[in-house]
Amino acid sequence: MAEPQPGTGTSRRGFLRAVGITGGAGAMFATMGALGLAPTAAYAAEKEAPFSAPRRGDFTLQGRGGKPAKVVVIGGGIAGLTSAYELGKAGYDCTVLEARDRVGGRNFTVRGGDTVTDLNGVTQKVTFSQGQYMNCGPARLAQWMSTLDYCRELGVPVEVFTNTNASALIYNETTGMKAPVAYRTAKADVYGYVSELLAKATNTGALDAELTADDKERLLTFLKSYGSLGSDYKYTGTEHRGFSVDPGAAGTPGAELGDIPSLSEVFTSNVGRYFSFEFGYDQAMLMFQPVGGMDAIPMAFAKAIGPDKILTGAAVTDIKNTSDGVQVTYTRNGRTKVVHADYCIATLAPWILARTSHNLGSTVQTALQAVRPSQASKIGLEYKSRWWETDFKIMGGITETDLDLDHIWYPSYGHLGERGTLIGYYNTGAHSDTYSALTPAQRLERAVTQGVKIHGEKYRSELAAWYSHQWKLAPHIEAAWHSMPGGPDAPAFVPLNQAQGNVYFAGDYLSYLDAWQCGAISSARKVVTELHQRVLAS
Amino acid sequence: MAEPQPGTGTSRRGFLRAVGITGGAGAMFATMGALGLAPTAAYAAEKEAPFSAPRRGDFTLQGRGGKPAKVVVIGGGIAGLTSAYELGKAGYDCTVLEARDRVGGRNFTVRGGDTVTDLNGVTQKVTFSQGQYMNCGPARLAQWMSTLDYCRELGVPVEVFTNTNASALIYNETTGMKAPVAYRTAKADVYGYVSELLAKATNTGALDAELTADDKERLLTFLKSYGSLGSDYKYTGTEHRGFSVDPGAAGTPGAELGDIPSLSEVFTSNVGRYFSFEFGYDQAMLMFQPVGGMDAIPMAFAKAIGPDKILTGAAVTDIKNTSDGVQVTYTRNGRTKVVHADYCIATLAPWILARTSHNLGSTVQTALQAVRPSQASKIGLEYKSRWWETDFKIMGGITETDLDLDHIWYPSYGHLGERGTLIGYYNTGAHSDTYSALTPAQRLERAVTQGVKIHGEKYRSELAAWYSHQWKLAPHIEAAWHSMPGGPDAPAFVPLNQAQGNVYFAGDYLSYLDAWQCGAISSARKVVTELHQRVLAS
């Protein structure tokens, strides 16, 4: 369930599926109706995360011992903030050491006035207008994700993130497409021909071994509706494609978009490769975002934790288990300091941690080194006008391409306003690396040149400000996400899934929700629970 | 393109399609790429509504005559307000006569403190909490609709209307479903089996006459992705269905929702009847709503027109063409008044106009009487908690049923807040009539009893306030929308599509966007254009 690569591999999904089939956790639901989902209170209770937050009262409950301990949390990303927040609620004395100049980690929102220097020493000064922002890292939340529970708990308002839009476009240059096509049009044609073909096979008896007479009748009824087939089960276009002249007043019935491509043309264009994206458990609409920028979440966490508990600009240089706790060394403002605590939760990126001096042992070091960084990047393009809304009637969503910009995101905020900020590329892997090798000016030129192919000259002429963010070049982070052969429970990673002395490890890489904030949250909650149980038992 | 009746007739669509095929308006687009849509500036310009708003300067342009005239607009719904707004911008002296106590017509938003009395004399006092509201009439805007252009022009902020949600439910009681099923689960199963069947037919050669070898390969690749098929092209479930235990930290890989129904079970349940709804040109996401209530639109219109130009509580009793203009009689505050003007734009509901004294002739009267009212209704249910979000992780969207409540709408505003207001039924036709025959208390009981089947006892126990709105019983309106045999350009309706003396007719019923505000807008713009051209030529 890594961040999406529409049309590419599904190895993680395959793994999840295998586990789901062999696991017994779904057993009770299997009895609750032919269609599987039992939307009852019992269902809801079961679906709730099993996390039971530590509470101050835990220490006074009969038969329970311990007292809140001192914990140093390394890293002020979502895993670190969750850890400090949950432990802090129960009375633990937490200190968060964050190497960067703000908390959030990859939850990083850029606004006008920000200055960002990358690992190459290249500085970009951001000149976005007031109210315009760009989420460089995570940008969307599925409605089942625990991240939204923290938004509720911390009072972070949310709004819909427009992950899917029938009016957004698809453009596969390499398949010979002469022009982009709207999702609505592409879907109408693909679903139309799929329905026509299956109706034909059904009506000619080719599926008689698979279908009862009732099945056939019901299937044909479905296909007619789904594919907008005529009474002869032929696909000859549909209003689902859109209109070249919109319907209007009497005298203006409108004209459906014409020139329907042939079946071969539709499948040659390969537009269908993007359709299953919207079915993903993690990507299906409805999706959400905090109002005003994703960093509202780390800001709210930091406020709740207490700013005095968080040190930014504090780069850890050494981590040691000691006879009675932990000793963590860091540099801040040019000075070296040491903090002692009972426990440590290390939430650094594993490749950074692997380069940090520690006495956690060689099995830990080997495990850390087995986690490989993966790359992604984005460019924010602020425009003087929202031409995608006025000229194209695209009010959000994502345009998919086979260009090396991968995706164009239209903003999910500021609708109908004067200005707006697109994500001009959100690309991954080799495409991301291509842009990381360029200067910011070169990245802009490359992105805009490609965008013009899709949207015309306004993509260049209306441009007002821009910022490109390559996670590969982000200090103290160096990657967008990661790959872990076999997943987080593979034998190679066992040392990271348990305390090593008084040191715990947390991060989305130690979850099945990699590259999602809720993965970091789930990992932090696991560690918080283990640490708290240990303290209570002490 | 009437308001949706998922799974029912498509006669209007069929009509539109026929026109689209025979019309030549799409011709230029046919040349612009194999897939039909040409997303260029030329395309955008062509797609713009052809409406050219009257301007003050028109009267001083060389060779043009006329001067702004006096116009009485009957009806302060969207057609009337659009007419008065556009004419007013050009200097026309407009008076709007609105029989109800506020403008907007069917654009009617109810809040706490409102008191609504129906045609039966039954009064409901609305006790919704501060910030809670219910759009009794139109509630959603497609991104291509001209309504959004007025939101932009008049400064009405908008947000996403959640018309589709993978986590919303489907419940077809009559097909034997034991429990509701989430859209994501239903889609996964239907698309899985459809893909498996079509892959089978393809692989067994049943479609060799339809498909080249390349087509087959591409189709199979698509089906595997679209239907989440295994390497043997079998559907055996997918994470698209959802999880009974969500993936989490290491040690918690999650469990996919199990107990996959058979193909026969899936098609017997008839869940697929709802799937094509989201492909509609008028219903496909993204959809939008004004922030704070749909009536922000009439309020903004009224402010721009000038409150002094609008008389509410003014019920028209007589409309007469005179030798030099029009004479309109109305009652207000118990007094009868007469207004004289150069022109009249009549935007009343046609069945109301047919009952109003006039001298427009028998062909007009016959045409008006040929427009038949159609019914719809809604109940708003305010809850003390947003249990659908916390317990079901449903953050908006629409649950579809075959119960007589038809649809349940989850709110598109106030996410993560304390309270929220569902639409407990949005039903039409006979189902609407069933509820219209009940008292408000009986409607509530019937709606809640059915909702409990879907969501359990909180549907009753968390209830805080409610309001039921039956358009059949709404004074001066009496219907949700209408039916017009043959559409607005049928010979029977020709008299309404042209001026009768100095009287013009406007309303969504005289458009191909019936039941949509943009239909009223398009009709008003047509009439405004005709009236202005006539004045300029005079």
mmCIF file with all atom_site columns, N, CA, C and O in Angstrom, chain A residues 178-179 258-259, chain B residues 26-36 38:
data_model
loop_
_atom_site.group_PDB
_atom_site.id
_atom_site.type_symbol
_atom_site.label_atom_id
_atom_site.label_alt_id
_atom_site.label_comp_id
_atom_site.label_asym_id
_atom_site.label_entity_id
_atom_site.label_seq_id
_atom_site.pdbx_PDB_ins_code
_atom_site.Cartn_x
_atom_site.Cartn_y
_atom_site.Cartn_z
_atom_site.occupancy
_atom_site.B_iso_or_equiv
_atom_site.pdbx_formal_charge
_atom_site.auth_seq_id
_atom_site.auth_comp_id
_atom_site.auth_asym_id
_atom_site.auth_atom_id
_atom_site.pdbx_PDB_model_num
ATOM 1  N N  . LYS A 1 178 ? -3.157  11.854 -29.912 1.00 0.00 ? 178 LYS A N  1
ATOM 2  C CA . LYS A 1 178 ? -2.958  13.157 -30.553 1.00 0.00 ? 178 LYS A CA 1
ATOM 3  C C  . LYS A 1 178 ? -3.275  14.296 -29.592 1.00 0.00 ? 178 LYS A C  1
ATOM 4  O O  . LYS A 1 178 ? -2.826  15.418 -29.764 1.00 0.00 ? 178 LYS A O  1
ATOM 5  N N  . ALA A 1 179 ? -4.079  14.014 -28.605 1.00 0.00 ? 179 ALA A N  1
ATOM 6  C CA . ALA A 1 179 ? -4.491  15.049 -27.650 1.00 0.00 ? 179 ALA A CA 1
ATOM 7  C C  . ALA A 1 179 ? -4.899  14.349 -26.363 1.00 0.00 ? 179 ALA A C  1
ATOM 8  O O  . ALA A 1 179 ? -5.243  13.164 -26.381 1.00 0.00 ? 179 ALA A O  1
ATOM 9  N N  . GLY A 1 258 ? -18.333 13.948 -30.170 1.00 0.00 ? 258 GLY A N  1
ATOM 10 C CA . GLY A 1 258 ? -18.431 12.982 -31.256 1.00 0.00 ? 258 GLY A CA 1
ATOM 11 C C  . GLY A 1 258 ? -17.133 12.290 -31.593 1.00 0.00 ? 258 GLY A C  1
ATOM 12 O O  . GLY A 1 258 ? -16.171 12.332 -30.836 1.00 0.00 ? 258 GLY A O  1
ATOM 13 N N  . ASP A 1 259 ? -17.120 11.648 -32.743 1.00 0.00 ? 259 ASP A N  1
ATOM 14 C CA . ASP A 1 259 ? -15.955 10.945 -33.255 1.00 0.00 ? 259 ASP A CA 1
ATOM 15 C C  . ASP A 1 259 ? -15.460 9.896  -32.268 1.00 0.00 ? 259 ASP A C  1
ATOM 16 O O  . ASP A 1 259 ? -14.372 9.986  -31.720 1.00 0.00 ? 259 ASP A O  1
ATOM 17 N N  . GLY B 1 26  ? -20.626 19.321 -33.198 1.00 0.00 ? 26  GLY B N  1
ATOM 18 C CA . GLY B 1 26  ? -19.405 18.663 -32.749 1.00 0.00 ? 26  GLY B CA 1
ATOM 19 C C  . GLY B 1 26  ? -18.401 18.459 -33.858 1.00 0.00 ? 26  GLY B C  1
ATOM 20 O O  . GLY B 1 26  ? -17.351 17.873 -33.637 1.00 0.00 ? 26  GLY B O  1
ATOM 21 N N  . ALA B 1 27  ? -18.715 18.961 -35.021 1.00 0.00 ? 27  ALA B N  1
ATOM 22 C CA . ALA B 1 27  ? -17.901 18.603 -36.183 1.00 0.00 ? 27  ALA B CA 1
ATOM 23 C C  . ALA B 1 27  ? -16.445 19.017 -36.032 1.00 0.00 ? 27  ALA B C  1
ATOM 24 O O  . ALA B 1 27  ? -15.539 18.236 -36.300 1.00 0.00 ? 27  ALA B O  1
ATOM 25 N N  . MET B 1 28  ? -16.216 20.221 -35.571 1.00 0.00 ? 28  MET B N  1
ATOM 26 C CA . MET B 1 28  ? -14.828 20.665 -35.487 1.00 0.00 ? 28  MET B CA 1
ATOM 27 C C  . MET B 1 28  ? -14.022 19.818 -34.509 1.00 0.00 ? 28  MET B C  1
ATOM 28 O O  . MET B 1 28  ? -12.826 19.631 -34.653 1.00 0.00 ? 28  MET B O  1
ATOM 29 N N  . PHE B 1 29  ? -14.725 19.302 -33.515 1.00 0.00 ? 29  PHE B N  1
ATOM 30 C CA . PHE B 1 29  ? -14.018 18.507 -32.515 1.00 0.00 ? 29  PHE B CA 1
ATOM 31 C C  . PHE B 1 29  ? -13.667 17.123 -33.027 1.00 0.00 ? 29  PHE B C  1
ATOM 32 O O  . PHE B 1 29  ? -12.730 16.500 -32.577 1.00 0.00 ? 29  PHE B O  1
ATOM 33 N N  . ALA B 1 30  ? -14.450 16.691 -33.992 1.00 0.00 ? 30  ALA B N  1
ATOM 34 C CA . ALA B 1 30  ? -14.232 15.352 -34.531 1.00 0.00 ? 30  ALA B CA 1
ATOM 35 C C  . ALA B 1 30  ? -12.862 15.246 -35.176 1.00 0.00 ? 30  ALA B C  1
ATOM 36 O O  . ALA B 1 30  ? -12.304 14.163 -35.310 1.00 0.00 ? 30  ALA B O  1
ATOM 37 N N  . THR B 1 31  ? -12.312 16.352 -35.569 1.00 0.00 ? 31  THR B N  1
ATOM 38 C CA . THR B 1 31  ? -11.023 16.332 -36.254 1.00 0.00 ? 31  THR B CA 1
ATOM 39 C C  . THR B 1 31  ? -9.856  16.471 -35.289 1.00 0.00 ? 31  THR B C  1
ATOM 40 O O  . THR B 1 31  ? -8.712  16.440 -35.689 1.00 0.00 ? 31  THR B O  1
ATOM 41 N N  . MET B 1 32  ? -10.138 16.639 -34.029 1.00 0.00 ? 32  MET B N  1
ATOM 42 C CA . MET B 1 32  ? -9.086  17.055 -33.105 1.00 0.00 ? 32  MET B CA 1
ATOM 43 C C  . MET B 1 32  ? -8.504  15.923 -32.281 1.00 0.00 ? 32  MET B C  1
ATOM 44 O O  . MET B 1 32  ? -8.181  16.086 -31.130 1.00 0.00 ? 32  MET B O  1
ATOM 45 N N  . GLY B 1 33  ? -8.380  14.793 -32.853 1.00 0.00 ? 33  GLY B N  1
ATOM 46 C CA . GLY B 1 33  ? -7.730  13.716 -32.130 1.00 0.00 ? 33  GLY B CA 1
ATOM 47 C C  . GLY B 1 33  ? -8.619  12.501 -32.032 1.00 0.00 ? 33  GLY B C  1
ATOM 48 O O  . GLY B 1 33  ? -9.831  12.619 -31.900 1.00 0.00 ? 33  GLY B O  1
ATOM 49 N N  . ALA B 1 34  ? -7.990  11.368 -32.046 1.00 0.00 ? 34  ALA B N  1
ATOM 50 C CA . ALA B 1 34  ? -8.731  10.110 -32.103 1.00 0.00 ? 34  ALA B CA 1
ATOM 51 C C  . ALA B 1 34  ? -9.691  9.966  -30.935 1.00 0.00 ? 34  ALA B C  1
ATOM 52 O O  . ALA B 1 34  ? -10.720 9.326  -31.067 1.00 0.00 ? 34  ALA B O  1
ATOM 53 N N  . LEU B 1 35  ? -9.383  10.564 -29.810 1.00 0.00 ? 35  LEU B N  1
ATOM 54 C CA . LEU B 1 35  ? -10.219 10.358 -28.641 1.00 0.00 ? 35  LEU B CA 1
ATOM 55 C C  . LEU B 1 35  ? -11.191 11.490 -28.403 1.00 0.00 ? 35  LEU B C  1
ATOM 56 O O  . LEU B 1 35  ? -11.832 11.565 -27.384 1.00 0.00 ? 35  LEU B O  1
ATOM 57 N N  . GLY B 1 36  ? -11.276 12.402 -29.318 1.00 0.00 ? 36  GLY B N  1
ATOM 58 C CA . GLY B 1 36  ? -12.432 13.278 -29.350 1.00 0.00 ? 36  GLY B CA 1
ATOM 59 C C  . GLY B 1 36  ? -12.294 14.583 -28.608 1.00 0.00 ? 36  GLY B C  1
ATOM 60 O O  . GLY B 1 36  ? -12.743 15.613 -29.091 1.00 0.00 ? 36  GLY B O  1
ATOM 61 N N  . ALA B 1 38  ? -10.587 17.809 -27.344 1.00 0.00 ? 38  ALA B N  1
ATOM 62 C CA . ALA B 1 38  ? -9.444  18.646 -27.677 1.00 0.00 ? 38  ALA B CA 1
ATOM 63 C C  . ALA B 1 38  ? -9.300  19.725 -26.613 1.00 0.00 ? 38  ALA B C  1
ATOM 64 O O  . ALA B 1 38  ? -9.963  20.752 -26.670 1.00 0.00 ? 38  ALA B O  1
#
